[in-house]
XYZ file of C-alpha atoms in Angstrom:
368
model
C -29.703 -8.302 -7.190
C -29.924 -9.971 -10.472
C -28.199 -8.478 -14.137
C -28.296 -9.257 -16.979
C -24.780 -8.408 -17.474
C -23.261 -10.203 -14.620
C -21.190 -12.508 -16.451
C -19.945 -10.152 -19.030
C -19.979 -6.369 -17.134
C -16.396 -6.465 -15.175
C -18.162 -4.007 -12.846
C -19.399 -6.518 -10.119
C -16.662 -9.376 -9.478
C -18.938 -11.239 -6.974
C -21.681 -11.927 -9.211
C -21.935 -15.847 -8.782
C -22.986 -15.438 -5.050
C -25.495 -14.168 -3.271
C -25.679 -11.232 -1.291
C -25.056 -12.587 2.328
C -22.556 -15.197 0.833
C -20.405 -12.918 -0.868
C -20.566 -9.790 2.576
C -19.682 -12.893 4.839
C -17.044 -14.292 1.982
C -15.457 -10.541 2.294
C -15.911 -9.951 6.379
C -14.191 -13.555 6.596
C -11.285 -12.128 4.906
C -11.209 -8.987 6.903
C -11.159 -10.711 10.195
C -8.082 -13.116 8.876
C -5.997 -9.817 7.816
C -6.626 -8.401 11.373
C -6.682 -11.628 13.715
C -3.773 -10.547 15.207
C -4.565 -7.275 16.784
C -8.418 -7.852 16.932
C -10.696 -10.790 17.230
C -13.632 -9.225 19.013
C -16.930 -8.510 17.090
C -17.276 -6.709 14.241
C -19.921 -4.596 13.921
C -21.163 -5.127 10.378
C -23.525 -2.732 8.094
C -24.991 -4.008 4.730
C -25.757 -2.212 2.138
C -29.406 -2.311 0.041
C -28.491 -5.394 -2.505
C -29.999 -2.936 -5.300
C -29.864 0.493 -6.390
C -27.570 1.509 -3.924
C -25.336 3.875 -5.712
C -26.370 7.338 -6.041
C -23.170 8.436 -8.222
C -22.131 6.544 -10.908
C -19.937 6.884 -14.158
C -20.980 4.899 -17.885
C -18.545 5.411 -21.116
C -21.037 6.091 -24.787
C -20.487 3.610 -27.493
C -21.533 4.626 -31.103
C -22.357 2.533 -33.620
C -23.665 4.186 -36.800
C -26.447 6.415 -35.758
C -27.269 4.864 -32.180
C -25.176 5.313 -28.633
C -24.997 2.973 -25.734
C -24.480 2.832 -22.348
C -20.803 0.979 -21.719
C -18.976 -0.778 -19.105
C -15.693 -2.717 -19.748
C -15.701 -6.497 -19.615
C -13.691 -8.975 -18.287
C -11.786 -9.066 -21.034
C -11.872 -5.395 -21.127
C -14.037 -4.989 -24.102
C -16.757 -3.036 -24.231
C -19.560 -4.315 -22.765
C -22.925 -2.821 -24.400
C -25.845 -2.106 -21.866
C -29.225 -0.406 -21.157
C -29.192 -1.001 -17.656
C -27.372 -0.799 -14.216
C -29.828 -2.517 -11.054
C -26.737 -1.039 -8.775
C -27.712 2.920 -9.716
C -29.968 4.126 -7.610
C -33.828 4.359 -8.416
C -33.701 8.210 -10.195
C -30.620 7.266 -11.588
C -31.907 4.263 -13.137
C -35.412 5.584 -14.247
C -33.532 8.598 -15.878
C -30.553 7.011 -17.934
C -32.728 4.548 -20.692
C -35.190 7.848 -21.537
C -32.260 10.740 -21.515
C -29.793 8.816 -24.018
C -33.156 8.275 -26.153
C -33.167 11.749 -26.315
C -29.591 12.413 -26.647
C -29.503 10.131 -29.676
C -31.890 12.146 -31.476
C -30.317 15.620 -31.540
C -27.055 14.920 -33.274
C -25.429 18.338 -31.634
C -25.706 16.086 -27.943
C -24.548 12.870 -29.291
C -21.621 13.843 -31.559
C -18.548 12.769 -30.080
C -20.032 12.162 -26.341
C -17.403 9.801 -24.686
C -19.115 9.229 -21.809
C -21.964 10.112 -19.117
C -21.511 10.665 -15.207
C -25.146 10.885 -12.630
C -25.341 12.282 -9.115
C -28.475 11.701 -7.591
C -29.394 13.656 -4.553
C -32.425 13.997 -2.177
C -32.784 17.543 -4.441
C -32.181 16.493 -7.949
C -29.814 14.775 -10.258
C -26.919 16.148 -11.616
C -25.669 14.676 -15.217
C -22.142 15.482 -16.600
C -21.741 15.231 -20.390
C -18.500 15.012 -21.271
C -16.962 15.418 -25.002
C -14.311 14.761 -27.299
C -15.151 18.195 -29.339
C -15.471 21.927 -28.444
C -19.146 22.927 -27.418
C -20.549 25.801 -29.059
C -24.325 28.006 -28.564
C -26.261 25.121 -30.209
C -25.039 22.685 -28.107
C -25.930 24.989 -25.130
C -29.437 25.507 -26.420
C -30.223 21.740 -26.981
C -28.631 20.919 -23.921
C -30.608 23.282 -22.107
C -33.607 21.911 -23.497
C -33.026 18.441 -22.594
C -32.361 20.030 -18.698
C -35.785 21.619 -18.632
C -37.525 18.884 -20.294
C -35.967 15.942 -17.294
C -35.857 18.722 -14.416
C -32.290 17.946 -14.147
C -29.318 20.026 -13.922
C -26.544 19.555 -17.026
C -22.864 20.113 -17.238
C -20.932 19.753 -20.295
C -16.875 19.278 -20.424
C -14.365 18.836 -23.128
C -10.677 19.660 -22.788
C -10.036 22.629 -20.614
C -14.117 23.797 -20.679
C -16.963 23.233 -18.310
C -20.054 24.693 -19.208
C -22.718 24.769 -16.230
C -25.926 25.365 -17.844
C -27.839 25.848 -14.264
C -26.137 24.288 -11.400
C -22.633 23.192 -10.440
C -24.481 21.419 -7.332
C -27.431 19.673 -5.956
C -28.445 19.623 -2.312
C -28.664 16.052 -0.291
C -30.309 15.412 3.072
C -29.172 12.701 5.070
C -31.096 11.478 8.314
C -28.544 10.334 10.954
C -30.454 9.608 14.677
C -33.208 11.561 14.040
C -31.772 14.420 12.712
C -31.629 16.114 9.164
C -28.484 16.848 7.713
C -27.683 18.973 4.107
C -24.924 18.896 2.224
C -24.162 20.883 -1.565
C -22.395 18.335 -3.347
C -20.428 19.417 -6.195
C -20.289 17.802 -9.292
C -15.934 17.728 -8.802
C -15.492 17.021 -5.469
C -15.547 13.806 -3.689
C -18.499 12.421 -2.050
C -19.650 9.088 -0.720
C -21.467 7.143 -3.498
C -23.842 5.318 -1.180
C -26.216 6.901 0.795
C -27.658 4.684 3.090
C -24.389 2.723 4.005
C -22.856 6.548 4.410
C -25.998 7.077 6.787
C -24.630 4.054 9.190
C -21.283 4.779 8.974
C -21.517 8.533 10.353
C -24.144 6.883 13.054
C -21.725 4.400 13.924
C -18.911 6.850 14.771
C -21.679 9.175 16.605
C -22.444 6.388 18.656
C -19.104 5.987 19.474
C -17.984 8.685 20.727
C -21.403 10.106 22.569
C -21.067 8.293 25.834
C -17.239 9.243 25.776
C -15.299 11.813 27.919
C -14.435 14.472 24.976
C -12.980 17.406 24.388
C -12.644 18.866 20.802
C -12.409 17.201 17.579
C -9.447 17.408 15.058
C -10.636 15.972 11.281
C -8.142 15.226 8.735
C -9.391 14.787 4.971
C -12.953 16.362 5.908
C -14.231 16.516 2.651
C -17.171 18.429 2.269
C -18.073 17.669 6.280
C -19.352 14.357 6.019
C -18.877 13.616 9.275
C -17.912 16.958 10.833
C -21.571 18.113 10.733
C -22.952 15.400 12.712
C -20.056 14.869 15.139
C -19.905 18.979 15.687
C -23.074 17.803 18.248
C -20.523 15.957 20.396
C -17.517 18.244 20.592
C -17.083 21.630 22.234
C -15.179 23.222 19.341
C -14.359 21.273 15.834
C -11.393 21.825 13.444
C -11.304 20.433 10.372
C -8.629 20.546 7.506
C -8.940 19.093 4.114
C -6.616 20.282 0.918
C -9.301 20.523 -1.929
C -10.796 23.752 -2.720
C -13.885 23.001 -4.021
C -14.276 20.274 -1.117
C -13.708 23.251 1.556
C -15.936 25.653 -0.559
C -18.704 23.117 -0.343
C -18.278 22.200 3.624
C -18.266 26.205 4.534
C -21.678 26.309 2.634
C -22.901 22.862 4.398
C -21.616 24.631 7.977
C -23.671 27.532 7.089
C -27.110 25.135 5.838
C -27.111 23.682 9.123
C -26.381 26.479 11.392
C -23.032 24.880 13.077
C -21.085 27.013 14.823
C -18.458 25.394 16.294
C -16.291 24.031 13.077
C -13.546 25.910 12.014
C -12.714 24.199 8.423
C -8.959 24.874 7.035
C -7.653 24.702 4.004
C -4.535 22.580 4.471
C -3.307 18.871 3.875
C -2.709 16.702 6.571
C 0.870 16.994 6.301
C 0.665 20.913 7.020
C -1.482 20.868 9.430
C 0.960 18.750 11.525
C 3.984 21.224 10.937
C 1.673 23.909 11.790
C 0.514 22.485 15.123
C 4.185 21.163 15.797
C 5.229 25.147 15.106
C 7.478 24.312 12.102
C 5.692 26.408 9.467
C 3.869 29.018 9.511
C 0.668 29.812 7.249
C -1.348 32.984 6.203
C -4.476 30.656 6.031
C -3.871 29.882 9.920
C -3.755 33.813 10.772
C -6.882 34.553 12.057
C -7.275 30.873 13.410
C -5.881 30.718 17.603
C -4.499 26.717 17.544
C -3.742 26.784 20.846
C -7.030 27.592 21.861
C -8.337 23.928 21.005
C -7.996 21.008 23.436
C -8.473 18.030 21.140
C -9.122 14.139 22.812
C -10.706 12.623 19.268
C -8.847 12.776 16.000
C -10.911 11.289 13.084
C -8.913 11.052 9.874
C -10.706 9.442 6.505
C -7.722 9.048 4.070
C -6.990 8.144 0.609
C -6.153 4.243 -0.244
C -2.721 5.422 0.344
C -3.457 5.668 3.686
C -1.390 7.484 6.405
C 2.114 8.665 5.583
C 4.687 8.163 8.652
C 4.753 11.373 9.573
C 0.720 11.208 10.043
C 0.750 8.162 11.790
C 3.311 9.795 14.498
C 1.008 12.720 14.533
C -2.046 10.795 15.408
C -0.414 8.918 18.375
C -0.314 11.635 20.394
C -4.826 11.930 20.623
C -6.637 9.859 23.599
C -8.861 8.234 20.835
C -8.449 8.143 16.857
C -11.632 7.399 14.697
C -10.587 5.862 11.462
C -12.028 5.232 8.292
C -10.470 3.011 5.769
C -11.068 2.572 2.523
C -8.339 0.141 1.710
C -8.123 -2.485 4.685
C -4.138 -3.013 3.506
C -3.261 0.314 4.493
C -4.828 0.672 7.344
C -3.576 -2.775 8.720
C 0.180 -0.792 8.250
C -1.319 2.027 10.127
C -2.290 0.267 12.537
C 0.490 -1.567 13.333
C 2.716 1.432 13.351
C 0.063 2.956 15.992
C 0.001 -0.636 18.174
C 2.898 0.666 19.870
C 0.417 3.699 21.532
C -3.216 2.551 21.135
C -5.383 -0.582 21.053
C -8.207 -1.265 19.184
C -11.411 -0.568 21.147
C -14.364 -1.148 18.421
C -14.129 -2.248 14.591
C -16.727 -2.147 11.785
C -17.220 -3.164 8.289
C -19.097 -0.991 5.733
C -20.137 -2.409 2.390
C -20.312 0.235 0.733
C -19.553 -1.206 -3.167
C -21.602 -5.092 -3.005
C -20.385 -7.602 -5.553
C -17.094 -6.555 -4.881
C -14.334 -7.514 -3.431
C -13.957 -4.008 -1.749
C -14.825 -3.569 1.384
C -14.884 0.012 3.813
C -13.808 -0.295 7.500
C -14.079 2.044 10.600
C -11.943 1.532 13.510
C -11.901 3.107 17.023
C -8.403 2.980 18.557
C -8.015 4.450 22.747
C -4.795 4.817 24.158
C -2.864 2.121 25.305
């Protein structure tokens, strides 16, 4: 990928290399950090080296009558730009033509701090948000410039959100040979690149399909990222995760795709484990028969915090544990603590953010 803000945009840190140099600079590091307790292969998924990122985030710089796009520097200033190669294609037709358009209507650009995109298979969703209140002729103009780029708008300022047509947008995700859908909503979490996101779901299916399996437990499902696809594999699915408009979203996405057997939760990981260990009980959980599921897999997909002790206890009681890391730090601690039960059977490397120094991992771990 080549930029013309590479050596000025602190947004991409590995900007001197090239692709492969800089994914084999970062897997080299990986396997040093976990030489220890694995040194088998590492099954490795690249990302697209351009537009790759179908969510992304850009403050709105104003000088005099005109607005930019911003990103902070290296020396965190402002960097000024009119492009990003890393958003993906709709993203990066869209953003030079809408903030021409913004710029002209001064009730859009007055006081707009900055601009956030979520591309999906099913349109593109564009947050606006403001340092002012937003009145009817803000709502009008901003529902013209929705109609006019077929996209849906939100606008926010402090304590309002104003959704002019649609709070969500529908992606499809192929994952072996199968269509999945999934509303994503403009405030929950979702994974910001699709096609990586495609192999990392196929990696864990691939896992686990040639396994003896019971049912699945899921901690931090999200809006059933993975619990959709893996629902194929498991006689019965239960899947927690504590945010509410994450849950909201995954009951709709069981629903688009006719699944059955998932049973999503609203609970954090934490009380999920005193409910199944019978030390609280919960009016969310009354309708819901625990002991009815027989679970073999546990899949958990936490913060960069990782794991908190507790969890980590927790998840040494399941045959098999499917995690995936964003933060290879924690989940080295995690792991260790969980050495004492299980071994690592399989490892993987995502790159999900390229010319970066971050770097996504999966790990399979099997009883010891």
């Amino acid at each position: 990928m080549y930029c013309d803000y590479f050596n000025s945009c602190g947004s991409c840190t590995l900007h001197s290399i090239s692709y492969e140099e800089q994914l084999l600079r970062k897997l080299s590091a990986l396997k040093e950090l976990f030489g220890s307790l694995y040194v088998d292969d590492l099954d490795i998924f690249r990302s697209p080296p351009i537009h790759y990122r179908n969510r992304a985030e850009f403050r709105i710089w104003h000088e005099g009558d005109k607005i930019s796009f911003a990103m902070y520097g290296f020396d965190k200033r402002p960097v000024l730009i009119d492009a990003c190669p890393k958003t993906d294609v709709a993203i990066s037709k869209l953003m030079p033509n809408l903030l021409q358009n913004i710029e002209k209507k001064s009730v859009l650009k007055e006081r707009l701090f900055s601009i956030e995109f979520l591309s999906a298979t099913e349109g593109i969703l564009v947050t606006l948000v403001y340092h002012k209140s937003l009145n009817q002729e803000w709502e009008d103009e901003a529902k013209l410039l929705e109609r006019d780029f077929g996209i849906h708008i939100i606008g926010r300022s402090r304590g309002v959100k104003k959704v002019l047509s649609s709070n969500a947008v529908w992606d499809c995700l192929h994952v072996k040979g199968k269509n999945y859908r999934y509303y994503l909503e403009e405030s929950a979490f979702s994974q910001p690149n699709r096609s990586v996101n495609s192999q990392m779901i196929s990696w864990v299916m691939n896992r686990v399909e040639n396994a003896p399996r019971k049912d699945l437990l899921e901690l931090y499902c999200g809006h059933g990222n993975f619990t959709l696809p893996l629902s194929n594999y498991f006689e019965k699915v239960l899947a927690t995760e504590i945010s509410k408009a994450s849950i909201a979203s995954a009951l709709k996405n069981c629903q688009a795709n006719e699944r059955e057997n998932i049973t999503f939760i609203r609970l954090s990981a934490q009380e999920l484990t005193q409910a199944l260990e019978k030390e609280r009980d919960f009016k969310r959980l009354k309708d819901i028969d625990l002991d009815s599921f027989s679970f073999s897999h546990l899949l958990v997909d936490p913060p960069r915090a990782g794991l908190d002790e507790k969890s980590c206890a927790f998840a040494s009681r399941f045959e098999t544990i499917i995690y995936i890391s964003c933060n290879p730090q924690t989940l080295l601690r995690d792991i260790k603590t969980l050495s004492a039960t299980h071994k690592i059977k399989a490892m993987a490397a995502f790159d999900q953010f390229p010319y970066t120094h971050h770097l996504e991992c999966g790990v399979i771990l099997t009883s010891a």
